[in-house]
Short mmCIF file of C-alpha atoms in Angstrom, two decimals:
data_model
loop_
_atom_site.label_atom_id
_atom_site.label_comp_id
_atom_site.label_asym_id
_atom_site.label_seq_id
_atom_site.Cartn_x
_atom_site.Cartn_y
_atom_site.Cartn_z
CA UNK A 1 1.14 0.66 -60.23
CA UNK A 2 -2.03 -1.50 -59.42
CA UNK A 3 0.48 -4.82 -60.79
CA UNK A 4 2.88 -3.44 -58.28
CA UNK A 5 0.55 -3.66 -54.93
CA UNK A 6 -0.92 -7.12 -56.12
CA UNK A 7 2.91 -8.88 -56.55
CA UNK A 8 4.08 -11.26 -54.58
CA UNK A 9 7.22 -9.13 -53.53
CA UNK A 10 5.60 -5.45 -53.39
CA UNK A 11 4.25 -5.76 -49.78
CA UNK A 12 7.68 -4.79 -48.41
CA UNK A 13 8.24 -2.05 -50.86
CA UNK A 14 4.86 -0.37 -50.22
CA UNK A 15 5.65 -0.76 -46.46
CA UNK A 16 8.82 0.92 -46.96
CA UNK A 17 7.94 3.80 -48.55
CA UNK A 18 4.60 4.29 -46.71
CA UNK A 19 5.32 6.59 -43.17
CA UNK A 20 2.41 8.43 -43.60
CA UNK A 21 0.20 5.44 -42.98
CA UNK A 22 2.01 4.25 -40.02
CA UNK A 23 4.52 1.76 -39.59
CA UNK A 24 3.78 -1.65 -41.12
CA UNK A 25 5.51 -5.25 -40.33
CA UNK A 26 7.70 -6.35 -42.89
CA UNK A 27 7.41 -9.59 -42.38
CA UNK A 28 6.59 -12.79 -44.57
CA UNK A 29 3.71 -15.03 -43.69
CA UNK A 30 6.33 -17.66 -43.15
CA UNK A 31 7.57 -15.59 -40.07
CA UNK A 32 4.23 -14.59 -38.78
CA UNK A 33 3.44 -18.27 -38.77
CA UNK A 34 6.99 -18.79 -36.50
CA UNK A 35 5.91 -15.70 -34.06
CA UNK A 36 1.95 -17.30 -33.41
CA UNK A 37 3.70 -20.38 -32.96
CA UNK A 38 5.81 -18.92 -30.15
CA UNK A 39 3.05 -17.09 -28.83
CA UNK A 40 -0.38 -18.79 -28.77
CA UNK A 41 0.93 -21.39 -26.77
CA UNK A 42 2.12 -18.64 -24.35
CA UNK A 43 -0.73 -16.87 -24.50
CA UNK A 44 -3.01 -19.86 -23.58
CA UNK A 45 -1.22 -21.09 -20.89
CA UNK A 46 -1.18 -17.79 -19.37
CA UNK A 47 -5.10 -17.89 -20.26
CA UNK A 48 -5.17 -21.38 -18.48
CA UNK A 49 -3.30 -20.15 -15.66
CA UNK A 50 -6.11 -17.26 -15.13
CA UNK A 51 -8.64 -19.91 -15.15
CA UNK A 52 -7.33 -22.25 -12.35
CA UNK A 53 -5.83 -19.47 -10.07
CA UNK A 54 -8.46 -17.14 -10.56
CA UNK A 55 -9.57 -16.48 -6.64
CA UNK A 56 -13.04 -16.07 -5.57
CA UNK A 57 -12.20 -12.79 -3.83
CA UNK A 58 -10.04 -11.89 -1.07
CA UNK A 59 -10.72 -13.96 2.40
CA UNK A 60 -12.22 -13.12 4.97
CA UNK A 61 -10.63 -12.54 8.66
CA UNK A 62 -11.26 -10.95 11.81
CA UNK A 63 -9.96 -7.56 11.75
CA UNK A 64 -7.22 -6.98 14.71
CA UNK A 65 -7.64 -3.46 14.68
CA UNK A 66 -4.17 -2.48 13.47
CA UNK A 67 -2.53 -0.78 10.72
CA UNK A 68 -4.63 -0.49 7.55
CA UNK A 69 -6.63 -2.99 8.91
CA UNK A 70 -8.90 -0.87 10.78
CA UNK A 71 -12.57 0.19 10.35
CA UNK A 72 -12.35 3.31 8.81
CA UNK A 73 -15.10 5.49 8.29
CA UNK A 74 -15.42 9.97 6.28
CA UNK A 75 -15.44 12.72 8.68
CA UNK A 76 -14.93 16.04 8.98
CA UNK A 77 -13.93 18.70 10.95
CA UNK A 78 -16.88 20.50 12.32
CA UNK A 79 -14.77 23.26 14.90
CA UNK A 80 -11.17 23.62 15.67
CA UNK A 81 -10.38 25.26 19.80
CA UNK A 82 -6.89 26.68 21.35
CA UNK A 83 -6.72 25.14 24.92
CA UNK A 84 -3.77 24.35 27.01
CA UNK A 85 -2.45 20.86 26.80
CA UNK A 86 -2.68 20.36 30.49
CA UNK A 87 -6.88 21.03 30.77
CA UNK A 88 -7.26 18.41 28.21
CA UNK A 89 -4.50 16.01 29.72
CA UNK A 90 -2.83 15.77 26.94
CA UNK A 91 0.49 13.57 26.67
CA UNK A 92 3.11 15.68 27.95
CA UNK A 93 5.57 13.70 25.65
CA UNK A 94 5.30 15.23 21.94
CA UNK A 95 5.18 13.19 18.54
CA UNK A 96 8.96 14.19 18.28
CA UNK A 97 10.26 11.80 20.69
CA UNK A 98 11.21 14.63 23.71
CA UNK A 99 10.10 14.29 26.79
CA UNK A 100 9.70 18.08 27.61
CA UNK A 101 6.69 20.39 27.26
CA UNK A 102 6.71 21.30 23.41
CA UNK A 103 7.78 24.48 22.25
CA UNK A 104 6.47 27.45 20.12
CA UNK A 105 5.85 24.92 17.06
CA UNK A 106 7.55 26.90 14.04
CA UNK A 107 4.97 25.42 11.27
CA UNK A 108 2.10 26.19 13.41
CA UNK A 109 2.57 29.56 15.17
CA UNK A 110 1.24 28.08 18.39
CA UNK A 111 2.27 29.31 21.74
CA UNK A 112 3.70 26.98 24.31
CA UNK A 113 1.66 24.46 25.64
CA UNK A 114 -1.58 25.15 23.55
CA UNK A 115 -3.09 22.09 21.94
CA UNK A 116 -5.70 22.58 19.66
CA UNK A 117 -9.15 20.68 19.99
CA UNK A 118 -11.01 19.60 17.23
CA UNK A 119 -14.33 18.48 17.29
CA UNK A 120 -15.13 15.90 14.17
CA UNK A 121 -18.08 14.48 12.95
CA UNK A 122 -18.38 11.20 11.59
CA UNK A 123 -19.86 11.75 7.91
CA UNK A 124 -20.88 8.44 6.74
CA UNK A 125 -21.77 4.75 8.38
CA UNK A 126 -23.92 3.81 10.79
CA UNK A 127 -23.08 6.55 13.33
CA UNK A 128 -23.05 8.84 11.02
CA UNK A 129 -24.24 12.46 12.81
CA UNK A 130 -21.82 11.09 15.58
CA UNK A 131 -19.42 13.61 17.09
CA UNK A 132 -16.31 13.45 19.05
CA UNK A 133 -13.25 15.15 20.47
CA UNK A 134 -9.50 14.52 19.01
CA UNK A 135 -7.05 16.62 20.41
CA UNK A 136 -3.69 17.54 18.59
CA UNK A 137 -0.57 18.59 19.91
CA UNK A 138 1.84 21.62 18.53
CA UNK A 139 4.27 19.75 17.15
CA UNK A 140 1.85 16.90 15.64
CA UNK A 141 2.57 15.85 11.83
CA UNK A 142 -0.50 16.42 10.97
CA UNK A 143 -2.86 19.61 12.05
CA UNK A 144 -6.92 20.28 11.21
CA UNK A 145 -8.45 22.90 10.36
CA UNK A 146 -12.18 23.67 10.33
CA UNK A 147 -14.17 22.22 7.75
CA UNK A 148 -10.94 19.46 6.18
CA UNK A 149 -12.27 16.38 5.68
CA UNK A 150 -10.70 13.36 7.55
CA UNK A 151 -10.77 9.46 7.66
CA UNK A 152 -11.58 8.45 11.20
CA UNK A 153 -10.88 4.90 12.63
CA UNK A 154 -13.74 2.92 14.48
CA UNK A 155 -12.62 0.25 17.30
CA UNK A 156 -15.93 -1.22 18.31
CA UNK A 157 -14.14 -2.57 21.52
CA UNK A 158 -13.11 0.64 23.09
CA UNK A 159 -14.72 2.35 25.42
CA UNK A 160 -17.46 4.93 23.83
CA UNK A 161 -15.94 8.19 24.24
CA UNK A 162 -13.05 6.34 22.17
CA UNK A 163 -14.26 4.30 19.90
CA UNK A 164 -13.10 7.28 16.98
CA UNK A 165 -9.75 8.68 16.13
CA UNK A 166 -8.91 10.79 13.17
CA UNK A 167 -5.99 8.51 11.26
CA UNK A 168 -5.87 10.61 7.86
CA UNK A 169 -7.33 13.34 6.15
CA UNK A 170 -9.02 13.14 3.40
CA UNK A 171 -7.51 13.64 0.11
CA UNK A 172 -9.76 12.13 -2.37
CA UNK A 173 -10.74 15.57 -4.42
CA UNK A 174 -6.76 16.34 -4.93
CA UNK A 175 -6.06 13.05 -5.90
CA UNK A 176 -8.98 12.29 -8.59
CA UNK A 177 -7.90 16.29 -10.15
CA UNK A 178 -4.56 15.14 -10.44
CA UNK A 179 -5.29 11.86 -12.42
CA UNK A 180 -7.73 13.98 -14.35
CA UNK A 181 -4.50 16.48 -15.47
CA UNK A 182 -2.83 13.09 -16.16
CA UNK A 183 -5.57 11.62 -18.51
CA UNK A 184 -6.29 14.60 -20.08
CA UNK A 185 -2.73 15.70 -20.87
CA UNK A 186 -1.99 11.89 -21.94
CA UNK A 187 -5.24 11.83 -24.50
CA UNK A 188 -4.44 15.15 -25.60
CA UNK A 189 -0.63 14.09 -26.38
CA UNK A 190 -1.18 10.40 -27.29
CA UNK A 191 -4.80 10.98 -29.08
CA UNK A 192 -6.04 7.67 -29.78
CA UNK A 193 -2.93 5.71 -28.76
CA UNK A 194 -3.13 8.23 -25.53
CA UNK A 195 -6.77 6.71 -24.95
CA UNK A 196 -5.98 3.26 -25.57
CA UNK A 197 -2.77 3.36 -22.89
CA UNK A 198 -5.08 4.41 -20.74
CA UNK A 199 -7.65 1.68 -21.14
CA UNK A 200 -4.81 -0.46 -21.02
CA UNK A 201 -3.71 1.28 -17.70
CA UNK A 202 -7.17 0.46 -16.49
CA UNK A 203 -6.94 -3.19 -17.19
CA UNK A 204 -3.58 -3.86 -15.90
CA UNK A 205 -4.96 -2.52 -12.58
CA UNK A 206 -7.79 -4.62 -12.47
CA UNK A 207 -5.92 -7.48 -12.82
CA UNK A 208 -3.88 -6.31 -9.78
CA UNK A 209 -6.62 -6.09 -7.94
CA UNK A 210 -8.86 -8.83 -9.04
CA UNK A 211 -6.35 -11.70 -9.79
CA UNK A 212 -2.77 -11.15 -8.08
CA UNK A 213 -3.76 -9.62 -4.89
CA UNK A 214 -6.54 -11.89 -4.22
CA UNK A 215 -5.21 -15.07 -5.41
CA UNK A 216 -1.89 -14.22 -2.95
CA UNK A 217 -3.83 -13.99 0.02
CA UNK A 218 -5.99 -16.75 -0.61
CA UNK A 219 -2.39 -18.95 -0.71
CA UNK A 220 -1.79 -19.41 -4.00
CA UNK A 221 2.16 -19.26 -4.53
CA UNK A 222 3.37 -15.92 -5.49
CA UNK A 223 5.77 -16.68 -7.58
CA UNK A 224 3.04 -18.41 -10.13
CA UNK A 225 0.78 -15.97 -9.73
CA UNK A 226 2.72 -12.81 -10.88
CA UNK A 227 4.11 -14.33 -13.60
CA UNK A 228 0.65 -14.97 -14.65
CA UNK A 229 -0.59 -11.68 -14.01
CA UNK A 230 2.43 -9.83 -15.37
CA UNK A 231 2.10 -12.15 -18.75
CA UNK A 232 -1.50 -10.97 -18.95
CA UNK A 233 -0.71 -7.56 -18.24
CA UNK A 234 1.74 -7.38 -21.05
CA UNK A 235 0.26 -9.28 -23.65
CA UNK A 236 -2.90 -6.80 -23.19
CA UNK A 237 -1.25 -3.62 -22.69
CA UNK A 238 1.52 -4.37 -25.15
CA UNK A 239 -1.15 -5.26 -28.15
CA UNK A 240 -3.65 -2.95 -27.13
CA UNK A 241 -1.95 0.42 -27.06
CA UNK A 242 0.28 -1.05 -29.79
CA UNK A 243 -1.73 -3.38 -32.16
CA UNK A 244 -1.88 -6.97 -33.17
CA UNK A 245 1.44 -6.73 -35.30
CA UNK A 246 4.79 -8.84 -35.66
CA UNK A 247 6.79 -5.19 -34.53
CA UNK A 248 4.49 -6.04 -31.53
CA UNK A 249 5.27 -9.78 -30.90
CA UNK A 250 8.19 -9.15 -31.04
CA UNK A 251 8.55 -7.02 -27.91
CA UNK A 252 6.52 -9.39 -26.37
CA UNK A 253 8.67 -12.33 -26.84
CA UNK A 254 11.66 -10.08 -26.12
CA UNK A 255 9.81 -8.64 -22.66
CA UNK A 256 8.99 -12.25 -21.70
CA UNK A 257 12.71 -13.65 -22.02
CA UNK A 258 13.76 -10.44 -19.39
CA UNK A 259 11.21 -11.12 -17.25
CA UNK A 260 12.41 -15.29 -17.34
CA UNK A 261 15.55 -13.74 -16.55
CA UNK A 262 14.56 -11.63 -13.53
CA UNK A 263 12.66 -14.37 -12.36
CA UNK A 264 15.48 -16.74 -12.10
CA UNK A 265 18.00 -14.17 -10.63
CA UNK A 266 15.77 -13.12 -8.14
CA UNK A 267 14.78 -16.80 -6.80
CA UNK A 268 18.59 -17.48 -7.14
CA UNK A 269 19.74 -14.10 -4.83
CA UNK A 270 16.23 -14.09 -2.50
CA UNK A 271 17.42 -17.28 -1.53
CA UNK A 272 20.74 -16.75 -1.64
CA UNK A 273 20.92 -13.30 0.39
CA UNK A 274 18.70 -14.96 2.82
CA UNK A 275 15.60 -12.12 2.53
CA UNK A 276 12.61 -13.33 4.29
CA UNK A 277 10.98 -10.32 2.66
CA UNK A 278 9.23 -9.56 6.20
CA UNK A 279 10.91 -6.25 6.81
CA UNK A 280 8.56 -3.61 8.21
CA UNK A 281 4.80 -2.79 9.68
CA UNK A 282 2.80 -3.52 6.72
CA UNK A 283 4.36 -6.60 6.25
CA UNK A 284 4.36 -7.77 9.68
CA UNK A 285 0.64 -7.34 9.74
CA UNK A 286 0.61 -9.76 6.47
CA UNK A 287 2.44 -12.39 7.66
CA UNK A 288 0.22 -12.44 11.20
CA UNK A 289 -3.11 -12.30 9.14
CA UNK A 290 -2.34 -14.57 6.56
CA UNK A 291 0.86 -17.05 8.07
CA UNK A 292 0.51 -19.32 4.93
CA UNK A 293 1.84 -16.71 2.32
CA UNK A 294 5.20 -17.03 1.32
CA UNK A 295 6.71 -13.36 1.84
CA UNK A 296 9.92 -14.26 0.25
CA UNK A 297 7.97 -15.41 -2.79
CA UNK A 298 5.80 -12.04 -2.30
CA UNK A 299 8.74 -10.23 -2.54
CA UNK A 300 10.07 -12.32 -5.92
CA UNK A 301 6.60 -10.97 -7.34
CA UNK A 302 6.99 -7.71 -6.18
CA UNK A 303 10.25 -7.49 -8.26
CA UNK A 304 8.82 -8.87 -11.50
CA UNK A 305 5.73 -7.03 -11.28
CA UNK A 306 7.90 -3.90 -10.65
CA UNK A 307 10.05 -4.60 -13.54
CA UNK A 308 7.77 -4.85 -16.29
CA UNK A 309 6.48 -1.29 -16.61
CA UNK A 310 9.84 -0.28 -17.35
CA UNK A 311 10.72 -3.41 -19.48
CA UNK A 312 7.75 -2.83 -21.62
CA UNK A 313 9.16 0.90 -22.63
CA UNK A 314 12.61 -0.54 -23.22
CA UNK A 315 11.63 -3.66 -25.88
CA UNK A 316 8.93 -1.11 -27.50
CA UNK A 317 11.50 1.44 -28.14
CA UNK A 318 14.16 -1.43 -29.22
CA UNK A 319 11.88 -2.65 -31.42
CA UNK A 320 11.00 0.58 -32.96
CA UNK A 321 14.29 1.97 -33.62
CA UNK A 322 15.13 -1.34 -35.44
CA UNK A 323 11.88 -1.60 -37.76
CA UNK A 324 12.38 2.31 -38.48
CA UNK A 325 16.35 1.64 -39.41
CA UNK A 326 14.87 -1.06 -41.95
CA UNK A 327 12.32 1.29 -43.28
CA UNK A 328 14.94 4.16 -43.73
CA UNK A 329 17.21 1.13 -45.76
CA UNK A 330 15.48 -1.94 -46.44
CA UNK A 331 18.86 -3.13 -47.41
CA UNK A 332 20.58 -3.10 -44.40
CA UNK A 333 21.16 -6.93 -43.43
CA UNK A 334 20.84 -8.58 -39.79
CA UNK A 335 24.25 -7.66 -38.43
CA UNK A 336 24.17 -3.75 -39.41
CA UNK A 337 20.74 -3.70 -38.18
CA UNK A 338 21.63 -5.45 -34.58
CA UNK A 339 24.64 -2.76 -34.88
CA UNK A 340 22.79 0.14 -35.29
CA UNK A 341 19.74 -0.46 -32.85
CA UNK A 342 22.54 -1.58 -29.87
CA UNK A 343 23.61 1.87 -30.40
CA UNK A 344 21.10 3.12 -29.93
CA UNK A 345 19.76 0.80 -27.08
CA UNK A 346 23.21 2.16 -24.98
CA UNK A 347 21.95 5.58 -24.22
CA UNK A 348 18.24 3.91 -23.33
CA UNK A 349 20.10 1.80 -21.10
CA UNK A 350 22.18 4.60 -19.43
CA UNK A 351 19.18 6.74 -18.59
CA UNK A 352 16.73 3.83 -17.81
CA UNK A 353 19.02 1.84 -15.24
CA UNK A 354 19.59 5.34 -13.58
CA UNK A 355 15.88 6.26 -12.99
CA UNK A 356 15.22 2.76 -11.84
CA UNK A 357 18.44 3.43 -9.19
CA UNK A 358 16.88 7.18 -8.20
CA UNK A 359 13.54 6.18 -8.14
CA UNK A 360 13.96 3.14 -5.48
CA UNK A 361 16.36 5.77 -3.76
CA UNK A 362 13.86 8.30 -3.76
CA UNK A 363 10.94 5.43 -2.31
CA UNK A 364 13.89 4.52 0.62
CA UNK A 365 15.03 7.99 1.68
CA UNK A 366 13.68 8.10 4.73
CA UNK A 367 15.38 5.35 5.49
CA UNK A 368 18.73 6.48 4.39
CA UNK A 369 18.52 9.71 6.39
CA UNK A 370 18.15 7.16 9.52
CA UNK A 371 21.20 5.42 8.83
CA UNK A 372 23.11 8.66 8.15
CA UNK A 373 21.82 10.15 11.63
CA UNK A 374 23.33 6.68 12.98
CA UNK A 375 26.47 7.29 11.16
CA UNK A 376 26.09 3.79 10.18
CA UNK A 377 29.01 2.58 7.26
CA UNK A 378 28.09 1.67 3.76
CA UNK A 379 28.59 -1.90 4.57
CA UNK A 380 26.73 -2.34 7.06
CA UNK A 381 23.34 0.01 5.53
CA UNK A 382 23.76 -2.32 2.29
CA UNK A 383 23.77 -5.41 4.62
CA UNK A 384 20.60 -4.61 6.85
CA UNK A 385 17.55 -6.38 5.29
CA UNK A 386 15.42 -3.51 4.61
CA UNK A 387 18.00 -1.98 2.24
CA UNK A 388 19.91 -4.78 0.81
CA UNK A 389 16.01 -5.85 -0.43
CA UNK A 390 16.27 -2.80 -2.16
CA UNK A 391 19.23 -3.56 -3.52
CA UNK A 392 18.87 -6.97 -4.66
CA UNK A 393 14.91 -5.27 -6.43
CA UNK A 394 17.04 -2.85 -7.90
CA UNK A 395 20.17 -4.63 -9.36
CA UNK A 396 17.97 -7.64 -10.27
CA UNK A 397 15.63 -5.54 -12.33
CA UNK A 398 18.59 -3.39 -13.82
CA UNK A 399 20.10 -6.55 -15.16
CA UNK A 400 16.92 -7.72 -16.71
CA UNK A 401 16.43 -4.18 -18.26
CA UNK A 402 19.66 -4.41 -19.86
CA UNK A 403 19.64 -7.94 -21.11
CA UNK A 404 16.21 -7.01 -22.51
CA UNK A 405 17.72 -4.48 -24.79
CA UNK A 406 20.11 -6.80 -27.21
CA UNK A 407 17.95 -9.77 -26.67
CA UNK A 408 14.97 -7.45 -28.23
CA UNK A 409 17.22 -5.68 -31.05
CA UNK A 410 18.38 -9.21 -32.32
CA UNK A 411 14.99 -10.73 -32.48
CA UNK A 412 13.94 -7.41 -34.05
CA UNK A 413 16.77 -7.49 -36.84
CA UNK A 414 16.33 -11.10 -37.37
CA UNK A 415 12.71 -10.91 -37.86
CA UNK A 416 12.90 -7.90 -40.20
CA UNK A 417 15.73 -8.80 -42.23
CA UNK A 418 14.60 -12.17 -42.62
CA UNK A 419 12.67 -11.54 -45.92
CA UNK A 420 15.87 -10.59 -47.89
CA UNK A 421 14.54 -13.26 -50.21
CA UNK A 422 11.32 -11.25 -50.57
CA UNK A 423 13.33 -8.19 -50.78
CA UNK A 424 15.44 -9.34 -54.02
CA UNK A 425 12.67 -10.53 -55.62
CA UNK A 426 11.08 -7.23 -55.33
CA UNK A 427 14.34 -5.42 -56.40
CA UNK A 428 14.03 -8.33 -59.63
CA UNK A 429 10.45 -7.61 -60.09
CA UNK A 430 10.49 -3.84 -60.21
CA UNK A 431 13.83 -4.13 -62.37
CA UNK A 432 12.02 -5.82 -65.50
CA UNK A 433 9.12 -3.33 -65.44
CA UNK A 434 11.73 -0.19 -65.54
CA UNK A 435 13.55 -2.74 -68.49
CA UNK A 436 10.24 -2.97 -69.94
CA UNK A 437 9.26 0.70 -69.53
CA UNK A 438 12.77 1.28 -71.27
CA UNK A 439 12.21 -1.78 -73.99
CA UNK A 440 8.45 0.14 -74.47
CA UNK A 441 10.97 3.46 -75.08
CA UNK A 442 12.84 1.66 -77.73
CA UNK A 443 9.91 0.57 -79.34
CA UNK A 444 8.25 3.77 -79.72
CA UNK A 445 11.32 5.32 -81.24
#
């Protein structure tokens, strides 16, 4: 047995019969040689590209006051008052759009024309102890009640008695319990591979907000700068929660030819479809901040960056299924392999180009109830900017998700089936010790 393990051939065969120690890479040192030699040199440019992008934080500008980009401060509700909407002057036109006194509001149980009056007291800053008045209407959004904590905006320039608004409530405490449940339930699931998805989780993050985000709005092209960020965010999170194996590169190399692929048709149809990516609010108040950024390149990155969570799960699981169909018959060559993981890739594709569709649906339904209120056609709610972007993120990304999954299964039954050499000289090396086990037989008898 020990002359076995220490043969040249054996690796594979102990691999192949070894589940219960976890799934091993078949592969020759000939092969692992090939795969470093594809990716070091990836991996250090990517490394270099860190190095001379890296930004020295996000710069600084006056703040206009608008949007998110408002001094914000905690508060909280200290007392909440019924009065009528006329003794507080209150806007006689309602959040609704009317331009009549607001009715009994059906989520609040108010009567006509009450308003409620909250007082709220600024918790932290340098007025902090500070008090002042917000008033709400019945048929606002958002109500307060006594003792909620809120986010209150600060405009320095107004007069005093409104310098503070409430624009939020606070929703911290819900928030962190929920991505406890998630951690917890993930760890508890995953164990060790649980914790180490969620390290990697962390780190992909802080690259997002460290490298891409800063290095954007300091003018770096954004193009460049998420492929840099997504390369380091997949070469961590793929090794990390995975490990340093050729079942590993693999995915990687198959991951970074999709997201080549997205890049290029998403240049090509950006350009193409004429999408100045500059579509709402938020990115309004981008583009008047910082002029220099390229929002059609912004929203290139967007789509790569967006892609690659879900491109990540589909090589993995490519890559997987084909190592496993080796392990199960080591015999199987390149072709049955490719076969039999494309089979399997077809229902991954199915279900993963559908909950890319619903969940970009689901992010722009809102906006698809407005063009069904304006009984607009399909034509023309594809061809308006705000949804054909949507469109372009979603079919882009669907065809990279797709070409991802034979593009991985090839390079994962080429790499695996590639020691068929190795293979038949194990299949010869184990054959003379059962002929000499046999000749040993003969002897004794």
């Amino acid at each position: 047995m020990t002359s076995l393990k220490s043969a040249p051939g054996s690796q594979d065969h102990q691999h192949g019969h070894s589940h219960s120690h976890g799934p091993a890479a078949p592969v020759s040192a000939h092969l692992r040689k090939v795969i470093a030699g594809v990716l070091i040199p990836f991996a250090t440019a990517v490394v270099v590209g860190l190095v001379v992008l890296w930004p020295g934080g996000a710069p600084a500008h006056e703040r206009t006051g608008v949007g998110f980009d408002r001094q914000t401060q905690q508060g909280k509700v200290v007392n909440v008052d019924k009065v009528d909407c006329k003794d507080v002057n209150a806007a006689q036109t309602p959040v609704t759009g009317g331009t009549t006194t607001p009715s009994k509001d059906a989520g609040t149980g108010q009567e006509p024309g009450l308003c409620e009056k909250a007082t709220v007291e600024v918790t932290a800053g340098h007025d902090k102890g500070r008090t002042f008045v917000e008033i709400i209407q019945p048929d606002a959004p958002r109500q307060l009640r006594e003792g909620q904590g809120v986010v209150v905006a600060y405009a320095p320039d107004a007069p005093h008695d409104l310098q503070y608004s409430v624009t939020d409530v606070n929703r911290k405490f819900p928030m962190a319990l929920l991505a406890g449940i998630f951690a917890l339930a993930v760890v508890v699931v995953g164990r060790m591979r649980g914790l180490m998805a969620l390290v990697a989780l962390a780190v992909s993050f802080a690259v997002l907000t460290l490298f891409i985000l800063p290095a954007i709005l300091q003018g770096s092209n954004p193009l460049l700068v998420a492929v840099v960020g997504a390369s380091a965010i997949m070469l961590i999170a793929l090794y990390m929660c995975h490990g340093l194996t050729a079942r590993t590169s693999v995915a990687v190399i198959g991951t970074l030819i999709s997201l080549l692929l997205i890049g290029l048709l998403g240049s090509l149809f950006i350009g193409w479809a004429s999408l100045t990516g500059n579509t709402d609010d938020s990115t309004g108040l981008i583009h008047g901040l910082y002029p220099h950024i390229d929002m059609s390149g912004l929203l290139l990155a967007g789509v790569i960056i967006g892609s690659l969570g879900v491109l990540d799960d589909v090589t993995v699981t490519q890559t997987s299924a084909v190592w496993e169909l080796h392990q199960a018959d080591p015999t199987m060559g390149a072709r049955k392999l490719y076969r039999a993981g494309i089979r399997i890739g077809r229902d991954h594709i199915a279900s993963v180009v559908n909950t890319l569709v619903l969940a970009y649906a689901g992010a722009a339904l809102p906006l698809l109830l407005l063009f069904s209120i304006a009984q607009s056609s399909v034509g023309t709610v594809a061809n308006s900017e705000l949804v054909a972007e949507e469109i372009v993120r979603t079919l882009v990304g669907s065809i990279g998700l797709v070409a991802s999954v034979p593009v991985t299964t090839v390079l994962a039954a080429l790499v695996v089936s590639a020691d068929r050499t190795g293979l038949g000289a194990e299949a010869g090396a184990s054959a003379p010790v059962r002929g000499g086990r046999g000749r040993r037989r003969r002897a004794r008898h």
